């Protein structure tokens, strides 16, 4: 709570213009729903601009349903990521309005139309195999009200494919580049644009690729400036940051 | 070159309205100065929004002077990072207007006043030892015309220090969080703001810190959404991206 | 054997007050049951304060039953950790009093009521997915006669959830903090309490999380003092140490 | 602040029994001294039981002196760790009462006699080369009012040396085991005592020792229960935790 | 496009000897087929000497069929690597002329006879378990019109086997050495020949073999000169480079 | 071939006392059976003292049968390690005299009684879960004509179990110590004996055990002298070396 | 020795047409000079096409002089790599014709003019700081009689610099690409040429660059085919292989 | 103490044939000299066959002198390894009979002639730069009364050098192979001999050699049986084990 607001509130209490109860409530306003196995954060939208997102891996279908129920009143477009088709099937029985995005392995519950931004986020992949990560980003970005442009399979082994699409990338307000292997696409795109670029390394590769570590390290050491990086396969995280930037 | 522009240009050539020489030049417009040991990129500002930056490590003072000379005509506020005081002394003899920032280990040559943004970048550190990286970010951000706010030594071991400063952080348009050790500050700040956060791991630590790898990994795995990461100690890179965002 | 005791014993033998047989036995008193495939340590309780615990992974059900049989006479609350439901089913046929704790993947055989401590151990998790590790700790701590308090899902992405529960944590005699991802919760709690804190990194995360190594490294580099660490997912080990401290 | 206390305080304000100013102060009571380059945490003793400690590495002598000055009023036995003799010499000019512990590379300023505990902490090393880490622990433990017992160079290559000293180790309330190489001493001692054991890996070794990583990993995987671990060479951290336990 | 060619082309346009349309086409001649999920590179043969190869892992059978269809007109011997028998069965329904190489896990579609080189590539393995990687190399090399010689299971544990076959190795124009374990065969062969040697580490091994990293590191540190290395298990890549050399 | 022997042989040829054919044969005497997929080394026993051993992993049952057939004439007690029960079943149809050792996952074909050594090899494990590796060592050692003594489950967490068995260990001519977790048993035994000790790290552990790397590193850094190390889980290799020593 | 040749030789001995002495010599023809501390390989040129090269690091100046003396009779252009200026000064006193290449840190002794190839090797660097590695390659290639073309500082952050030089790269018979940071240049060049490409990662970078490991991993995972890799900073090795290819 | 001996001793005490004092002493017979900073193990020779060795690194000259003084009465040929020339100079003042071995960086104090074995240890290196490690092994082996044979610089890049010396290697009772780079020499020698082989990886190499880790991993994965491994650069340890074997 900001210091000015604190002083005002206390003055209201001192002057009898505010009850003790409502002051306690105000000082506690970051609230949550306590389900025992989870404490669902109900003030995240106010604090962070976006509601809590459900990370599906490692949670049971029942736990996910419980969390959705706690959020449903206050939140539309409840996003659940890393969700297997099997868990989704179980959830859908309780939440019939839920929609599943197969490639992205995400679901959206309590779906609502949100206004889209004028500006857009370009989502660029090096290869066909990177598309599931890209779709996780796409579903996230659209859930948060962003226009997006997909530019898939323009890796540097055939760099003319990138140049053929460079205009749509350059016109974006923020660019997400998704690549496995050596991740060189992030550096090449980074050298050609004047907008923030968020790089997502993927697990696509084998052997010395070390399940994505190589692409991650390469992107962190990009010779192009203006490149920031998220965890391996973290399409959600890239889209979340990109959405923040796109809404500025 | 965009396809429409290409067709127009060729029609002008075909119609005799443009000479072959100027068309060759137009099709080659990404130009550079070739010094043999370096090919100084003179079109980066047009392409990326910012001119080339000189990374001082691994270059001799003479090489740096050569690059500065090639840039001087077209560029103000030529930034040279990772520059030792010894190399700066040698450079200053040839470039007497150069200014050195000791903590940041950066120099600016051909210095000029650039207009500052209304909005600002918050530069936050966990500890006192992280300040050199923060100052590299600060010098970079100011060279690119950003207002900044410094919030130093607010690590989570004494989290009330962070809460006392949270308002100045929340009001920023973009936040840079710089931390060594376990890098927890990035997650805590990330959970409290609704703006993009760029995390910079530092080499501050010992033993199992692995020269910064621990802080890097921790930040990449932040439980807070909206956190993107740059290389260890890369204050420059964080400020470069933050400046792009702040100027949107 | 302590030197004073050794001298006394020998003097008793010399004086004929003790038989050679009983002296041999006394000098050998650290004893065990030799099953061939296992040498069950029957003096661990005397030596370490707690009886041997059966680590279920890598042992067959038949081997576990054999070990239980060797311990049953001398030990109550025989704890078997890392036990799959399948192995438990096989064991239960031979040991019908055995109780299985599903989330914790532990069994207790020869169960007995043990007096509980006044003071308690707080078991705190960052997320819902960390609960199985927490339950391993909880079952262990209760088997050893400790009162416990569960505080689950209070990770730093929504730090107000932690502050809402901080009193119950602060009143504990010793605190176990269990977290995956970047493990920041250990540092934040460590900065807020004046009791020993045992941190348990978990395997919850993906990509650059390296199956828990990131959380482990982060906790070892905590900027908060008073934090010690156990192996990834080692809820048992944390509870064992915490119980030793809680019983002081 | 606890919820009961919050309500009481607000009722006092409402009832006019407390001024707004003093309520603001109370709600802000976690305070610190803001030096710009550092925010010295002045409420850590209240919060954590011990005052802030100055980690000397990466700070200039002038910065350290500034921090000492901010703490001096409220704190005795100000501990500064990881301090080179050169920096200490510069500090001593401003802080003439400072005492330097050469092997431990620590200084204590504003030194005062504190009452010692009845129970003691045993500090055990595997080799002679581990003594500097042990002395960092010893100086820390004594500064915080603990009796200690030193048992140095009892590594398992000559395990009878350990057995000759096992009684003094067993009688301690908490044991710190410091070892480089393969760190086996932690497991062997852990198997022989019924008290909490904090293991400190050291950088002593070469080649596949990986600057201490081997000892660290070995200790984290100890087959003895009741072993918790701190960072490589972190004698201070081990003593801090041990002191918390010893004062219970 | 080369500068001379660019100038000539523009002069033709200026002189009316070339239409604007054909000039646009010429300047765009690096072309590709855009399938949405893939941008099939149709100019790779002109640019790199070989057509695009389909990396089967991470692509669905439908995606692979789509890519084959886009390539079929222009390309013979379409190579698809890392293809499971299951996916092949699905593909073969649509592409009945496809041939599957079981050990190599490769398919060739649109098969045609290509002339073979006079000179040959020797493909040498250390063990029997390395043969699948060798066969991936063999299928690739033959698809690209190379004669090959197989020399399998001549690892250094029985070095006389290698010496019995050294003549056929020495007469090759380029040699591929494939080995797991410690990869010593690459160094031994490298010390005995005067031709380029491409080393392929394999995943064959266990424990400290780290899934092939050990063989990879060993080959990169070969004491024999003239050894270059490709990724673990990358038989295709080794054959591709060897084919380039063999066709010189 | 030794230089003296070479000169004699050539003199015999020159003097007509030896045919050219037999000289070619003599100079080629390191021979092998070439099966295409394998070159079975038939001179290993002459050269190394023991015949070739079949490493079963990565070979098909048909390949193994082929290799056995090539060896059968010249070799008794053909050892095949890392053999699954499924592969053994297929092999046994062709080789009905084959015997399978379940825990060891080894088979012996063409079994024969070989004379046993007077002296013996002690095979010592830290835990019950290490027994499969120990049995691989035991089967190997017995196949090569060594007496052995098994000492299982004497890890340092209950070190009195080791002391109760130390005499049988000390009387061995060479000792194999097999341990997972932190591998401390190797150092403790190494400090108590005056015979060569071969340490075998195992994959038994979890989390920061890194699939055996921790035990491997610990054993390589043993503070006890006289310890050499083999690969993780390499019971065969340890027994092979121990047999060489035991037969000296 | 080839089998036909062996039989012929023995028939000559049998027929008295060849003396035993000369046959011994022929069978031993791989010879060397034994200096005790070194066994200088005098048959490497015959065997490998190039004479032995002296790796200067870890050898004393006196050892290097001894090796040069043993080679001087038979070899021109004796190459010594990784040689400090200090060692060179000591060597030059004994070998006054030696020439030192400062950037390359190489010396050539017994220098002679060798005929140059028609075709050339292109040596391409990403940055100015990679030039020392490139010069090691250049000195090596020229010592072995290759024409070379230097293309320095054309990294992908300003990719138009590369396109401006692509013709000279494409016309080479073999291309060496040298890059630190993320090493993306290797992939981009690899996608644009139809000749073998040898990639050299360099240590240029910091933090997560891990002293060159990042660039190495990235190059091993190149999405462009036809890329093989050598050790970090191994300009010599790349040039040695390139020379073999260029001389085919 | 063996169980039979224990019973006898107690019977003697019971029968008055042994005093309590001498029984205490006998039960304590593993004795040491307690210097505070060190507990010098005086029973190691009885227990392990060799006296304690002083590892010089991390100990001060004064500490080393103290340890020597404690050992001098009972031990000849006191070996001190990893000793810098500077420390030796300081030690020699107090111990004038000390002899320093420069290449080996070892000293021997209280030197005495010990009888040499008939059989010998072969010490083989791959390169000239490995000699310092070989000399540490040589000095150690000779101090323990072993005949040795040095075979230096026979690495596999010129494998005929090895074959020229293979007879002297084959006649040894045990072989030490010392190599950096890819360490292939261990496998090649291992495939040619029928005696135990101890492999010592060295730090000789650069880049992806990782300070010796590559050679270590390669040796642990040797395809030749009968190879055991010690820590990087551990010439002492290899010689210690080899001496045990050679004395059998």
PDB file of N, CA and C in Angstrom, chain A residues 77-109:
ATOM      1  N   UNK A  77     -11.999 -16.037 -19.438  1.00  0.00           N
ATOM      2  CA  UNK A  77     -10.850 -16.590 -20.162  1.00  0.00           C
ATOM      3  C   UNK A  77      -9.799 -17.196 -19.219  1.00  0.00           C
ATOM      4  N   UNK A  78     -10.273 -18.076 -18.350  1.00  0.00           N
ATOM      5  CA  UNK A  78      -9.347 -18.765 -17.438  1.00  0.00           C
ATOM      6  C   UNK A  78      -8.487 -19.702 -18.272  1.00  0.00           C
ATOM      7  N   UNK A  79      -7.179 -19.484 -18.211  1.00  0.00           N
ATOM      8  CA  UNK A  79      -6.253 -20.217 -19.059  1.00  0.00           C
ATOM      9  C   UNK A  79      -5.592 -21.335 -18.255  1.00  0.00           C
ATOM     10  N   UNK A  80      -5.622 -22.534 -18.837  1.00  0.00           N
ATOM     11  CA  UNK A  80      -4.919 -23.652 -18.206  1.00  0.00           C
ATOM     12  C   UNK A  80      -3.923 -24.216 -19.216  1.00  0.00           C
ATOM     13  N   UNK A  81      -2.640 -24.168 -18.884  1.00  0.00           N
ATOM     14  CA  UNK A  81      -1.587 -24.597 -19.815  1.00  0.00           C
ATOM     15  C   UNK A  81      -1.049 -25.967 -19.415  1.00  0.00           C
ATOM     16  N   UNK A  82      -0.262 -26.565 -20.318  1.00  0.00           N
ATOM     17  CA  UNK A  82       0.357 -27.871 -20.077  1.00  0.00           C
ATOM     18  C   UNK A  82      -0.673 -28.900 -19.611  1.00  0.00           C
ATOM     19  N   UNK A  83      -1.727 -28.991 -20.384  1.00  0.00           N
ATOM     20  CA  UNK A  83      -2.849 -29.835 -20.006  1.00  0.00           C
ATOM     21  C   UNK A  83      -2.949 -30.989 -21.000  1.00  0.00           C
ATOM     22  N   UNK A  84      -2.904 -32.204 -20.506  1.00  0.00           N
ATOM     23  CA  UNK A  84      -3.012 -33.364 -21.399  1.00  0.00           C
ATOM     24  C   UNK A  84      -4.457 -33.527 -21.850  1.00  0.00           C
ATOM     25  N   UNK A  85      -4.689 -34.164 -23.003  1.00  0.00           N
ATOM     26  CA  UNK A  85      -6.059 -34.408 -23.459  1.00  0.00           C
ATOM     27  C   UNK A  85      -6.854 -35.216 -22.425  1.00  0.00           C
ATOM     28  N   UNK A  86      -6.189 -36.140 -21.722  1.00  0.00           N
ATOM     29  CA  UNK A  86      -6.887 -36.965 -20.742  1.00  0.00           C
ATOM     30  C   UNK A  86      -7.424 -36.104 -19.602  1.00  0.00           C
ATOM     31  N   UNK A  87      -6.575 -35.218 -19.079  1.00  0.00           N
ATOM     32  CA  UNK A  87      -7.052 -34.363 -17.994  1.00  0.00           C
ATOM     33  C   UNK A  87      -8.152 -33.443 -18.491  1.00  0.00           C
ATOM     34  N   UNK A  88      -7.985 -32.941 -19.712  1.00  0.00           N
ATOM     35  CA  UNK A  88      -9.018 -32.051 -20.233  1.00  0.00           C
ATOM     36  C   UNK A  88     -10.377 -32.751 -20.282  1.00  0.00           C
ATOM     37  N   UNK A  89     -10.356 -34.005 -20.730  1.00  0.00           N
ATOM     38  CA  UNK A  89     -11.612 -34.748 -20.829  1.00  0.00           C
ATOM     39  C   UNK A  89     -12.308 -34.797 -19.466  1.00  0.00           C
ATOM     40  N   UNK A  90     -11.541 -35.040 -18.419  1.00  0.00           N
ATOM     41  CA  UNK A  90     -12.107 -35.092 -17.070  1.00  0.00           C
ATOM     42  C   UNK A  90     -12.641 -33.724 -16.636  1.00  0.00           C
ATOM     43  N   UNK A  91     -11.900 -32.697 -16.991  1.00  0.00           N
ATOM     44  CA  UNK A  91     -12.311 -31.345 -16.597  1.00  0.00           C
ATOM     45  C   UNK A  91     -13.580 -30.928 -17.333  1.00  0.00           C
ATOM     46  N   UNK A  92     -13.624 -31.264 -18.619  1.00  0.00           N
ATOM     47  CA  UNK A  92     -14.749 -30.812 -19.436  1.00  0.00           C
ATOM     48  C   UNK A  92     -16.101 -31.304 -18.916  1.00  0.00           C
ATOM     49  N   UNK A  93     -16.060 -32.462 -18.248  1.00  0.00           N
ATOM     50  CA  UNK A  93     -17.321 -32.959 -17.687  1.00  0.00           C
ATOM     51  C   UNK A  93     -17.902 -31.971 -16.678  1.00  0.00           C
ATOM     52  N   UNK A  94     -17.016 -31.337 -15.907  1.00  0.00           N
ATOM     53  CA  UNK A  94     -17.466 -30.360 -14.907  1.00  0.00           C
ATOM     54  C   UNK A  94     -17.597 -28.960 -15.492  1.00  0.00           C
ATOM     55  N   UNK A  95     -16.809 -28.707 -16.490  1.00  0.00           N
ATOM     56  CA  UNK A  95     -16.765 -27.361 -17.064  1.00  0.00           C
ATOM     57  C   UNK A  95     -17.091 -27.458 -18.550  1.00  0.00           C
ATOM     58  N   UNK A  96     -18.367 -27.614 -18.880  1.00  0.00           N
ATOM     59  CA  UNK A  96     -18.711 -27.938 -20.276  1.00  0.00           C
ATOM     60  C   UNK A  96     -18.380 -26.833 -21.267  1.00  0.00           C
ATOM     61  N   UNK A  97     -18.167 -25.598 -20.786  1.00  0.00           N
ATOM     62  CA  UNK A  97     -17.849 -24.523 -21.733  1.00  0.00           C
ATOM     63  C   UNK A  97     -16.356 -24.481 -22.073  1.00  0.00           C
ATOM     64  N   UNK A  98     -15.581 -25.364 -21.477  1.00  0.00           N
ATOM     65  CA  UNK A  98     -14.124 -25.347 -21.705  1.00  0.00           C
ATOM     66  C   UNK A  98     -13.794 -25.706 -23.149  1.00  0.00           C
ATOM     67  N   UNK A  99     -12.800 -25.039 -23.691  1.00  0.00           N
ATOM     68  CA  UNK A  99     -12.353 -25.287 -25.066  1.00  0.00           C
ATOM     69  C   UNK A  99     -10.900 -25.731 -25.018  1.00  0.00           C
ATOM     70  N   UNK A 100     -10.590 -26.767 -25.819  1.00  0.00           N
ATOM     71  CA  UNK A 100      -9.221 -27.302 -25.787  1.00  0.00           C
ATOM     72  C   UNK A 100      -8.508 -26.975 -27.088  1.00  0.00           C
ATOM     73  N   UNK A 101      -7.253 -26.577 -26.978  1.00  0.00           N
ATOM     74  CA  UNK A 101      -6.415 -26.276 -28.132  1.00  0.00           C
ATOM     75  C   UNK A 101      -5.341 -27.356 -28.202  1.00  0.00           C
ATOM     76  N   UNK A 102      -5.534 -28.276 -29.145  1.00  0.00           N
ATOM     77  CA  UNK A 102      -4.763 -29.518 -29.140  1.00  0.00           C
ATOM     78  C   UNK A 102      -3.254 -29.298 -29.298  1.00  0.00           C
ATOM     79  N   UNK A 103      -2.877 -28.578 -30.354  1.00  0.00           N
ATOM     80  CA  UNK A 103      -1.440 -28.375 -30.565  1.00  0.00           C
ATOM     81  C   UNK A 103      -0.812 -27.635 -29.390  1.00  0.00           C
ATOM     82  N   UNK A 104      -1.549 -26.684 -28.843  1.00  0.00           N
ATOM     83  CA  UNK A 104      -1.017 -25.858 -27.759  1.00  0.00           C
ATOM     84  C   UNK A 104      -1.093 -26.541 -26.401  1.00  0.00           C
ATOM     85  N   UNK A 105      -1.872 -27.622 -26.323  1.00  0.00           N
ATOM     86  CA  UNK A 105      -2.114 -28.317 -25.060  1.00  0.00           C
ATOM     87  C   UNK A 105      -2.609 -27.354 -23.964  1.00  0.00           C
ATOM     88  N   UNK A 106      -3.478 -26.447 -24.350  1.00  0.00           N
ATOM     89  CA  UNK A 106      -4.061 -25.476 -23.415  1.00  0.00           C
ATOM     90  C   UNK A 106      -5.579 -25.576 -23.462  1.00  0.00           C
ATOM     91  N   UNK A 107      -6.217 -25.165 -22.364  1.00  0.00           N
ATOM     92  CA  UNK A 107      -7.657 -25.017 -22.374  1.00  0.00           C
ATOM     93  C   UNK A 107      -8.018 -23.607 -21.919  1.00  0.00           C
ATOM     94  N   UNK A 108      -9.150 -23.139 -22.406  1.00  0.00           N
ATOM     95  CA  UNK A 108      -9.703 -21.889 -21.884  1.00  0.00           C
ATOM     96  C   UNK A 108     -11.099 -22.177 -21.361  1.00  0.00           C
ATOM     97  N   UNK A 109     -11.355 -21.717 -20.145  1.00  0.00           N
ATOM     98  CA  UNK A 109     -12.645 -21.927 -19.502  1.00  0.00           C
ATOM     99  C   UNK A 109     -13.265 -20.549 -19.272  1.00  0.00           C
TER     100      UNK A 109
END
